Amino acid sequence: MTLLSWPPFLALVSAFAFAVAAILQKRGLLTASPLTAGLVSVTITAAFIWVLAVGTEPLSVLVTWKILPFVVAGVFAPGLARLFLFLGVDRIGVARSAPLAGTAPLFSVALAIVFLGERPTWLTLVGGLAIVIGGVLLSGGAGRGGRWRRIDLILPVLGALSFAIRDNLSRWGFREYAHPITAAAAAAAMSLAVIWLFAALQRGTGVVRGDRTSLWFFGLAGLGAGVGYNAM
């Protein structure tokens, strides 16, 4: 087994890539709106995944009903999930958003138990409990680190839930479909359609705004997220 195929190493690469993406997103949000962040980063991520798909898989494997779970998963993530996360970063900051977004595995385990019939190990349950405790401690610091509203803590949690729904739909889909890169491409295409439709409905409201510098930051964040997804 090579380093590039070793699961712990890939997990570290994924975590690092997502962390870098979150920092870049926060910098871009200084001069742009969360919706702009979502549009640019999801578009770049989708393009990155599709380039990989075209280069590694025959696109004919997309023409099957077995791809449908991944298409549905794309409604939730990365588009809507990332929009929730960007709103959270914009309103409560990276330091508070990132740990709450990290509750996605907890939601994923819970959904897997209910809908997929999985039975987690005690280590998984302990890890989930630690995530919950961390979120409670985090939400208790409402008076520190600048002005923000406690209700806005729900935004990264909704993002985490969206990612968890995506993960479980994908796990269900992989029972019948064995092409992860094209599955990710199908989900990315649907997610791209969802977030651009949302932006079209917001046209004229002023919620899509940003300058050239912010677009660069969001584009790099999208690349980072693309690396994170593929390593994951």
PDB file of C-alpha atoms in Angstrom:
ATOM      1  CA  MET A   1       0.000   0.000   0.000  1.00  0.00           C
ATOM      2  CA  THR A   2       1.393   3.394  -1.007  1.00  0.00           C
ATOM      3  CA  LEU A   3       1.103   6.594   0.999  1.00  0.00           C
ATOM      4  CA  LEU A   4      -1.437   7.978  -1.486  1.00  0.00           C
ATOM      5  CA  SER A   5      -3.734   5.008  -0.898  1.00  0.00           C
ATOM      6  CA  TRP A   6      -3.331   4.867   2.899  1.00  0.00           C
ATOM      7  CA  PRO A   7      -6.708   5.905   4.435  1.00  0.00           C
ATOM      8  CA  PRO A   8      -5.268   7.826   7.451  1.00  0.00           C
ATOM      9  CA  PHE A   9      -3.048   9.885   5.160  1.00  0.00           C
ATOM     10  CA  LEU A  10      -5.955  10.647   2.825  1.00  0.00           C
ATOM     11  CA  ALA A  11      -8.064  11.672   5.834  1.00  0.00           C
ATOM     12  CA  LEU A  12      -5.344  14.100   6.941  1.00  0.00           C
ATOM     13  CA  VAL A  13      -5.043  15.521   3.421  1.00  0.00           C
ATOM     14  CA  SER A  14      -8.820  15.979   3.275  1.00  0.00           C
ATOM     15  CA  ALA A  15      -8.959  17.698   6.674  1.00  0.00           C
ATOM     16  CA  PHE A  16      -6.046  20.001   5.791  1.00  0.00           C
ATOM     17  CA  ALA A  17      -7.567  20.901   2.414  1.00  0.00           C
ATOM     18  CA  PHE A  18     -10.925  21.762   3.982  1.00  0.00           C
ATOM     19  CA  ALA A  19      -9.230  23.832   6.703  1.00  0.00           C
ATOM     20  CA  VAL A  20      -7.285  25.840   4.103  1.00  0.00           C
ATOM     21  CA  ALA A  21     -10.497  26.305   2.109  1.00  0.00           C
ATOM     22  CA  ALA A  22     -12.296  27.644   5.208  1.00  0.00           C
ATOM     23  CA  ILE A  23      -9.554  30.222   5.824  1.00  0.00           C
ATOM     24  CA  LEU A  24      -9.612  31.355   2.195  1.00  0.00           C
ATOM     25  CA  GLN A  25     -13.394  31.625   2.333  1.00  0.00           C
ATOM     26  CA  LYS A  26     -13.247  33.806   5.433  1.00  0.00           C
ATOM     27  CA  ARG A  27     -10.773  36.140   3.732  1.00  0.00           C
ATOM     28  CA  GLY A  28     -12.953  36.398   0.640  1.00  0.00           C
ATOM     29  CA  LEU A  29     -16.043  37.097   2.714  1.00  0.00           C
ATOM     30  CA  LEU A  30     -14.485  40.353   3.920  1.00  0.00           C
ATOM     31  CA  THR A  31     -15.478  41.965   0.609  1.00  0.00           C
ATOM     32  CA  ALA A  32     -18.135  39.620  -0.793  1.00  0.00           C
ATOM     33  CA  SER A  33     -21.410  37.971   0.106  1.00  0.00           C
ATOM     34  CA  PRO A  34     -21.870  34.324   1.205  1.00  0.00           C
ATOM     35  CA  LEU A  35     -23.902  33.581  -1.927  1.00  0.00           C
ATOM     36  CA  THR A  36     -21.051  34.814  -4.124  1.00  0.00           C
ATOM     37  CA  ALA A  37     -18.725  32.543  -2.167  1.00  0.00           C
ATOM     38  CA  GLY A  38     -21.034  29.608  -2.788  1.00  0.00           C
ATOM     39  CA  LEU A  39     -21.422  30.307  -6.489  1.00  0.00           C
ATOM     40  CA  VAL A  40     -17.714  30.641  -7.203  1.00  0.00           C
ATOM     41  CA  SER A  41     -16.408  27.858  -4.977  1.00  0.00           C
ATOM     42  CA  VAL A  42     -19.037  25.291  -5.976  1.00  0.00           C
ATOM     43  CA  THR A  43     -18.467  26.097  -9.656  1.00  0.00           C
ATOM     44  CA  ILE A  44     -14.695  25.613  -9.299  1.00  0.00           C
ATOM     45  CA  THR A  45     -15.145  22.430  -7.255  1.00  0.00           C
ATOM     46  CA  ALA A  46     -17.545  21.010  -9.841  1.00  0.00           C
ATOM     47  CA  ALA A  47     -15.167  21.856 -12.680  1.00  0.00           C
ATOM     48  CA  PHE A  48     -12.264  20.216 -10.812  1.00  0.00           C
ATOM     49  CA  ILE A  49     -14.245  17.020 -10.192  1.00  0.00           C
ATOM     50  CA  TRP A  50     -15.497  16.848 -13.784  1.00  0.00           C
ATOM     51  CA  VAL A  51     -11.964  17.196 -15.150  1.00  0.00           C
ATOM     52  CA  LEU A  52     -10.965  14.236 -12.982  1.00  0.00           C
ATOM     53  CA  ALA A  53     -14.023  12.270 -14.073  1.00  0.00           C
ATOM     54  CA  VAL A  54     -13.405  12.850 -17.778  1.00  0.00           C
ATOM     55  CA  GLY A  55      -9.775  11.873 -17.368  1.00  0.00           C
ATOM     56  CA  THR A  56     -10.349   8.693 -15.351  1.00  0.00           C
ATOM     57  CA  GLU A  57     -13.744   7.202 -16.211  1.00  0.00           C
ATOM     58  CA  PRO A  58     -15.824   6.638 -19.368  1.00  0.00           C
ATOM     59  CA  LEU A  59     -18.802   8.990 -19.111  1.00  0.00           C
ATOM     60  CA  SER A  60     -21.056   6.199 -20.341  1.00  0.00           C
ATOM     61  CA  VAL A  61     -21.151   4.903 -16.750  1.00  0.00           C
ATOM     62  CA  LEU A  62     -23.320   7.919 -15.903  1.00  0.00           C
ATOM     63  CA  VAL A  63     -26.153   6.618 -18.090  1.00  0.00           C
ATOM     64  CA  THR A  64     -27.863   4.384 -15.531  1.00  0.00           C
ATOM     65  CA  TRP A  65     -30.605   4.639 -12.935  1.00  0.00           C
ATOM     66  CA  LYS A  66     -27.986   3.678 -10.348  1.00  0.00           C
ATOM     67  CA  ILE A  67     -26.633   7.238 -10.520  1.00  0.00           C
ATOM     68  CA  LEU A  68     -29.879   8.704  -9.106  1.00  0.00           C
ATOM     69  CA  PRO A  69     -28.916   8.549  -5.389  1.00  0.00           C
ATOM     70  CA  PHE A  70     -25.888  10.709  -6.149  1.00  0.00           C
ATOM     71  CA  VAL A  71     -27.969  13.184  -8.147  1.00  0.00           C
ATOM     72  CA  VAL A  72     -30.332  13.544  -5.176  1.00  0.00           C
ATOM     73  CA  ALA A  73     -27.328  13.842  -2.847  1.00  0.00           C
ATOM     74  CA  GLY A  74     -26.137  16.759  -4.964  1.00  0.00           C
ATOM     75  CA  VAL A  75     -29.236  18.731  -3.978  1.00  0.00           C
ATOM     76  CA  PHE A  76     -27.884  18.840  -0.424  1.00  0.00           C
ATOM     77  CA  ALA A  77     -24.134  19.053  -0.890  1.00  0.00           C
ATOM     78  CA  PRO A  78     -21.859  20.630  -1.735  1.00  0.00           C
ATOM     79  CA  GLY A  79     -24.114  23.517  -2.887  1.00  0.00           C
ATOM     80  CA  LEU A  80     -26.665  24.088  -0.100  1.00  0.00           C
ATOM     81  CA  ALA A  81     -24.321  22.720   2.546  1.00  0.00           C
ATOM     82  CA  ARG A  82     -21.546  25.089   1.556  1.00  0.00           C
ATOM     83  CA  LEU A  83     -23.948  28.025   1.375  1.00  0.00           C
ATOM     84  CA  PHE A  84     -24.995  27.340   4.969  1.00  0.00           C
ATOM     85  CA  LEU A  85     -21.340  27.100   5.979  1.00  0.00           C
ATOM     86  CA  PHE A  86     -20.436  30.351   4.236  1.00  0.00           C
ATOM     87  CA  LEU A  87     -23.310  32.129   5.960  1.00  0.00           C
ATOM     88  CA  GLY A  88     -22.064  30.710   9.238  1.00  0.00           C
ATOM     89  CA  VAL A  89     -18.465  31.820   8.631  1.00  0.00           C
ATOM     90  CA  ASP A  90     -19.711  35.271   7.665  1.00  0.00           C
ATOM     91  CA  ARG A  91     -21.849  35.683  10.784  1.00  0.00           C
ATOM     92  CA  ILE A  92     -20.011  33.829  13.553  1.00  0.00           C
ATOM     93  CA  GLY A  93     -16.483  33.344  12.178  1.00  0.00           C
ATOM     94  CA  VAL A  94     -14.324  30.374  11.181  1.00  0.00           C
ATOM     95  CA  ALA A  95     -13.352  29.485  14.770  1.00  0.00           C
ATOM     96  CA  ARG A  96     -16.984  28.864  15.724  1.00  0.00           C
ATOM     97  CA  SER A  97     -18.276  27.562  12.381  1.00  0.00           C
ATOM     98  CA  ALA A  98     -15.605  24.922  11.777  1.00  0.00           C
ATOM     99  CA  PRO A  99     -16.229  22.856  14.961  1.00  0.00           C
ATOM    100  CA  LEU A 100     -19.984  22.936  14.406  1.00  0.00           C
ATOM    101  CA  ALA A 101     -19.560  21.963  10.767  1.00  0.00           C
ATOM    102  CA  GLY A 102     -17.495  19.089  12.145  1.00  0.00           C
ATOM    103  CA  THR A 103     -20.681  17.583  13.616  1.00  0.00           C
ATOM    104  CA  ALA A 104     -21.406  16.126  10.168  1.00  0.00           C
ATOM    105  CA  PRO A 105     -20.003  12.701  11.195  1.00  0.00           C
ATOM    106  CA  LEU A 106     -22.377  12.643  14.167  1.00  0.00           C
ATOM    107  CA  PHE A 107     -25.389  13.286  11.945  1.00  0.00           C
ATOM    108  CA  SER A 108     -24.035  10.791   9.439  1.00  0.00           C
ATOM    109  CA  VAL A 109     -23.782   8.042  12.071  1.00  0.00           C
ATOM    110  CA  ALA A 110     -27.295   8.770  13.359  1.00  0.00           C
ATOM    111  CA  LEU A 111     -28.805   8.664   9.863  1.00  0.00           C
ATOM    112  CA  ALA A 112     -26.878   5.489   9.033  1.00  0.00           C
ATOM    113  CA  ILE A 113     -28.289   3.782  12.128  1.00  0.00           C
ATOM    114  CA  VAL A 114     -31.869   4.807  11.329  1.00  0.00           C
ATOM    115  CA  PHE A 115     -31.956   4.402   7.545  1.00  0.00           C
ATOM    116  CA  LEU A 116     -29.118   2.042   6.616  1.00  0.00           C
ATOM    117  CA  GLY A 117     -29.309  -0.283   9.596  1.00  0.00           C
ATOM    118  CA  GLU A 118     -25.664   0.206  10.546  1.00  0.00           C
ATOM    119  CA  ARG A 119     -24.351  -0.459  14.066  1.00  0.00           C
ATOM    120  CA  PRO A 120     -21.458   1.822  15.084  1.00  0.00           C
ATOM    121  CA  THR A 121     -18.621   0.754  17.379  1.00  0.00           C
ATOM    122  CA  TRP A 122     -18.285   2.221  20.849  1.00  0.00           C
ATOM    123  CA  LEU A 123     -15.317   4.304  19.650  1.00  0.00           C
ATOM    124  CA  THR A 124     -17.564   5.917  17.033  1.00  0.00           C
ATOM    125  CA  LEU A 125     -20.172   6.705  19.686  1.00  0.00           C
ATOM    126  CA  VAL A 126     -17.549   8.196  22.025  1.00  0.00           C
ATOM    127  CA  GLY A 127     -16.285  10.357  19.187  1.00  0.00           C
ATOM    128  CA  GLY A 128     -19.818  11.547  18.453  1.00  0.00           C
ATOM    129  CA  LEU A 129     -20.357  12.406  22.115  1.00  0.00           C
ATOM    130  CA  ALA A 130     -17.126  14.419  22.136  1.00  0.00           C
ATOM    131  CA  ILE A 131     -18.380  16.384  19.124  1.00  0.00           C
ATOM    132  CA  VAL A 132     -21.661  17.187  20.907  1.00  0.00           C
ATOM    133  CA  ILE A 133     -19.852  18.319  24.066  1.00  0.00           C
ATOM    134  CA  GLY A 134     -17.560  20.529  22.005  1.00  0.00           C
ATOM    135  CA  GLY A 135     -20.540  22.124  20.265  1.00  0.00           C
ATOM    136  CA  VAL A 136     -22.252  22.825  23.604  1.00  0.00           C
ATOM    137  CA  LEU A 137     -19.108  24.425  25.034  1.00  0.00           C
ATOM    138  CA  LEU A 138     -18.690  26.472  21.871  1.00  0.00           C
ATOM    139  CA  SER A 139     -22.250  27.811  21.924  1.00  0.00           C
ATOM    140  CA  GLY A 140     -21.784  28.887  25.519  1.00  0.00           C
ATOM    141  CA  GLY A 141     -19.271  31.563  24.492  1.00  0.00           C
ATOM    142  CA  ALA A 142     -21.839  33.983  23.041  1.00  0.00           C
ATOM    143  CA  GLY A 143     -20.352  36.979  24.765  1.00  0.00           C
ATOM    144  CA  ARG A 144     -16.794  36.615  23.486  1.00  0.00           C
ATOM    145  CA  GLY A 145     -14.917  37.313  20.271  1.00  0.00           C
ATOM    146  CA  GLY A 146     -17.025  40.041  18.659  1.00  0.00           C
ATOM    147  CA  ARG A 147     -20.717  40.609  18.122  1.00  0.00           C
ATOM    148  CA  TRP A 148     -22.778  37.684  16.845  1.00  0.00           C
ATOM    149  CA  ARG A 149     -26.123  36.045  17.505  1.00  0.00           C
ATOM    150  CA  ARG A 150     -26.430  32.630  19.093  1.00  0.00           C
ATOM    151  CA  ILE A 151     -29.199  31.692  16.665  1.00  0.00           C
ATOM    152  CA  ASP A 152     -26.662  31.900  13.832  1.00  0.00           C
ATOM    153  CA  LEU A 153     -24.961  28.809  15.254  1.00  0.00           C
ATOM    154  CA  ILE A 154     -27.691  26.842  13.451  1.00  0.00           C
ATOM    155  CA  LEU A 155     -26.184  27.726  10.061  1.00  0.00           C
ATOM    156  CA  PRO A 156     -23.058  25.526  10.187  1.00  0.00           C
ATOM    157  CA  VAL A 157     -25.157  22.815  11.862  1.00  0.00           C
ATOM    158  CA  LEU A 158     -27.537  22.860   8.876  1.00  0.00           C
ATOM    159  CA  GLY A 159     -24.490  22.640   6.645  1.00  0.00           C
ATOM    160  CA  ALA A 160     -23.259  19.613   8.602  1.00  0.00           C
ATOM    161  CA  LEU A 161     -26.696  17.974   8.345  1.00  0.00           C
ATOM    162  CA  SER A 162     -26.733  18.547   4.588  1.00  0.00           C
ATOM    163  CA  PHE A 163     -23.328  16.900   4.248  1.00  0.00           C
ATOM    164  CA  ALA A 164     -24.523  13.975   6.388  1.00  0.00           C
ATOM    165  CA  ILE A 165     -27.575  13.463   4.174  1.00  0.00           C
ATOM    166  CA  ARG A 166     -25.306  13.539   1.125  1.00  0.00           C
ATOM    167  CA  ASP A 167     -22.939  11.003   2.703  1.00  0.00           C
ATOM    168  CA  ASN A 168     -25.703   8.522   3.541  1.00  0.00           C
ATOM    169  CA  LEU A 169     -27.330   8.805   0.134  1.00  0.00           C
ATOM    170  CA  SER A 170     -23.919   8.162  -1.388  1.00  0.00           C
ATOM    171  CA  ARG A 171     -23.246   5.154   0.823  1.00  0.00           C
ATOM    172  CA  TRP A 172     -26.621   3.749  -0.161  1.00  0.00           C
ATOM    173  CA  GLY A 173     -25.886   4.424  -3.817  1.00  0.00           C
ATOM    174  CA  PHE A 174     -22.490   2.713  -3.686  1.00  0.00           C
ATOM    175  CA  ARG A 175     -24.237  -0.554  -2.895  1.00  0.00           C
ATOM    176  CA  GLU A 176     -25.167  -0.682  -6.581  1.00  0.00           C
ATOM    177  CA  TYR A 177     -22.741   1.768  -8.234  1.00  0.00           C
ATOM    178  CA  ALA A 178     -18.964   1.302  -8.215  1.00  0.00           C
ATOM    179  CA  HIS A 179     -17.634   4.511  -9.799  1.00  0.00           C
ATOM    180  CA  PRO A 180     -16.857   7.099  -7.076  1.00  0.00           C
ATOM    181  CA  ILE A 181     -15.411   9.809  -9.333  1.00  0.00           C
ATOM    182  CA  THR A 182     -18.376   9.889 -11.728  1.00  0.00           C
ATOM    183  CA  ALA A 183     -20.725   9.665  -8.742  1.00  0.00           C
ATOM    184  CA  ALA A 184     -19.064  12.785  -7.327  1.00  0.00           C
ATOM    185  CA  ALA A 185     -19.336  14.450 -10.744  1.00  0.00           C
ATOM    186  CA  ALA A 186     -23.076  13.759 -10.927  1.00  0.00           C
ATOM    187  CA  ALA A 187     -23.586  15.164  -7.428  1.00  0.00           C
ATOM    188  CA  ALA A 188     -21.468  18.226  -8.232  1.00  0.00           C
ATOM    189  CA  ALA A 189     -23.466  18.940 -11.398  1.00  0.00           C
ATOM    190  CA  MET A 190     -26.769  18.825  -9.519  1.00  0.00           C
ATOM    191  CA  SER A 191     -25.352  20.958  -6.714  1.00  0.00           C
ATOM    192  CA  LEU A 192     -24.134  23.495  -9.242  1.00  0.00           C
ATOM    193  CA  ALA A 193     -27.615  23.673 -10.784  1.00  0.00           C
ATOM    194  CA  VAL A 194     -29.229  24.144  -7.361  1.00  0.00           C
ATOM    195  CA  ILE A 195     -26.999  26.972  -6.211  1.00  0.00           C
ATOM    196  CA  TRP A 196     -27.188  28.820  -9.547  1.00  0.00           C
ATOM    197  CA  LEU A 197     -30.993  28.485  -9.493  1.00  0.00           C
ATOM    198  CA  PHE A 198     -31.002  29.923  -5.976  1.00  0.00           C
ATOM    199  CA  ALA A 199     -28.821  32.807  -7.159  1.00  0.00           C
ATOM    200  CA  ALA A 200     -31.146  33.450 -10.117  1.00  0.00           C
ATOM    201  CA  LEU A 201     -34.098  33.701  -7.733  1.00  0.00           C
ATOM    202  CA  GLN A 202     -32.134  36.286  -5.709  1.00  0.00           C
ATOM    203  CA  ARG A 203     -31.320  38.397  -8.771  1.00  0.00           C
ATOM    204  CA  GLY A 204     -31.712  42.101  -8.153  1.00  0.00           C
ATOM    205  CA  THR A 205     -31.633  41.799  -4.356  1.00  0.00           C
ATOM    206  CA  GLY A 206     -27.958  42.710  -4.012  1.00  0.00           C
ATOM    207  CA  VAL A 207     -26.992  39.459  -2.282  1.00  0.00           C
ATOM    208  CA  VAL A 208     -24.559  38.531  -5.072  1.00  0.00           C
ATOM    209  CA  ARG A 209     -21.635  40.898  -4.681  1.00  0.00           C
ATOM    210  CA  GLY A 210     -17.857  40.783  -4.520  1.00  0.00           C
ATOM    211  CA  ASP A 211     -14.647  42.162  -5.986  1.00  0.00           C
ATOM    212  CA  ARG A 212     -11.889  40.533  -8.029  1.00  0.00           C
ATOM    213  CA  THR A 213      -9.775  39.712  -4.978  1.00  0.00           C
ATOM    214  CA  SER A 214     -12.611  37.885  -3.255  1.00  0.00           C
ATOM    215  CA  LEU A 215     -13.277  35.869  -6.408  1.00  0.00           C
ATOM    216  CA  TRP A 216      -9.675  34.652  -6.369  1.00  0.00           C
ATOM    217  CA  PHE A 217      -9.983  33.590  -2.749  1.00  0.00           C
ATOM    218  CA  PHE A 218     -13.234  31.741  -3.437  1.00  0.00           C
ATOM    219  CA  GLY A 219     -11.779  30.074  -6.503  1.00  0.00           C
ATOM    220  CA  LEU A 220      -8.793  28.792  -4.514  1.00  0.00           C
ATOM    221  CA  ALA A 221     -11.180  27.682  -1.765  1.00  0.00           C
ATOM    222  CA  GLY A 222     -13.136  25.732  -4.366  1.00  0.00           C
ATOM    223  CA  LEU A 223      -9.957  23.978  -5.493  1.00  0.00           C
ATOM    224  CA  GLY A 224      -9.103  23.173  -1.887  1.00  0.00           C
ATOM    225  CA  ALA A 225     -12.565  21.731  -1.335  1.00  0.00           C
ATOM    226  CA  GLY A 226     -12.235  19.699  -4.516  1.00  0.00           C
ATOM    227  CA  VAL A 227      -8.991  18.170  -3.240  1.00  0.00           C
ATOM    228  CA  GLY A 228     -10.668  17.522   0.106  1.00  0.00           C
ATOM    229  CA  TYR A 229     -13.659  15.747  -1.439  1.00  0.00           C
ATOM    230  CA  ASN A 230     -11.539  13.513  -3.636  1.00  0.00           C
ATOM    231  CA  ALA A 231      -9.180  12.613  -0.789  1.00  0.00           C
ATOM    232  CA  MET A 232     -12.179  11.865   1.408  1.00  0.00           C
TER     233      MET A 232
END
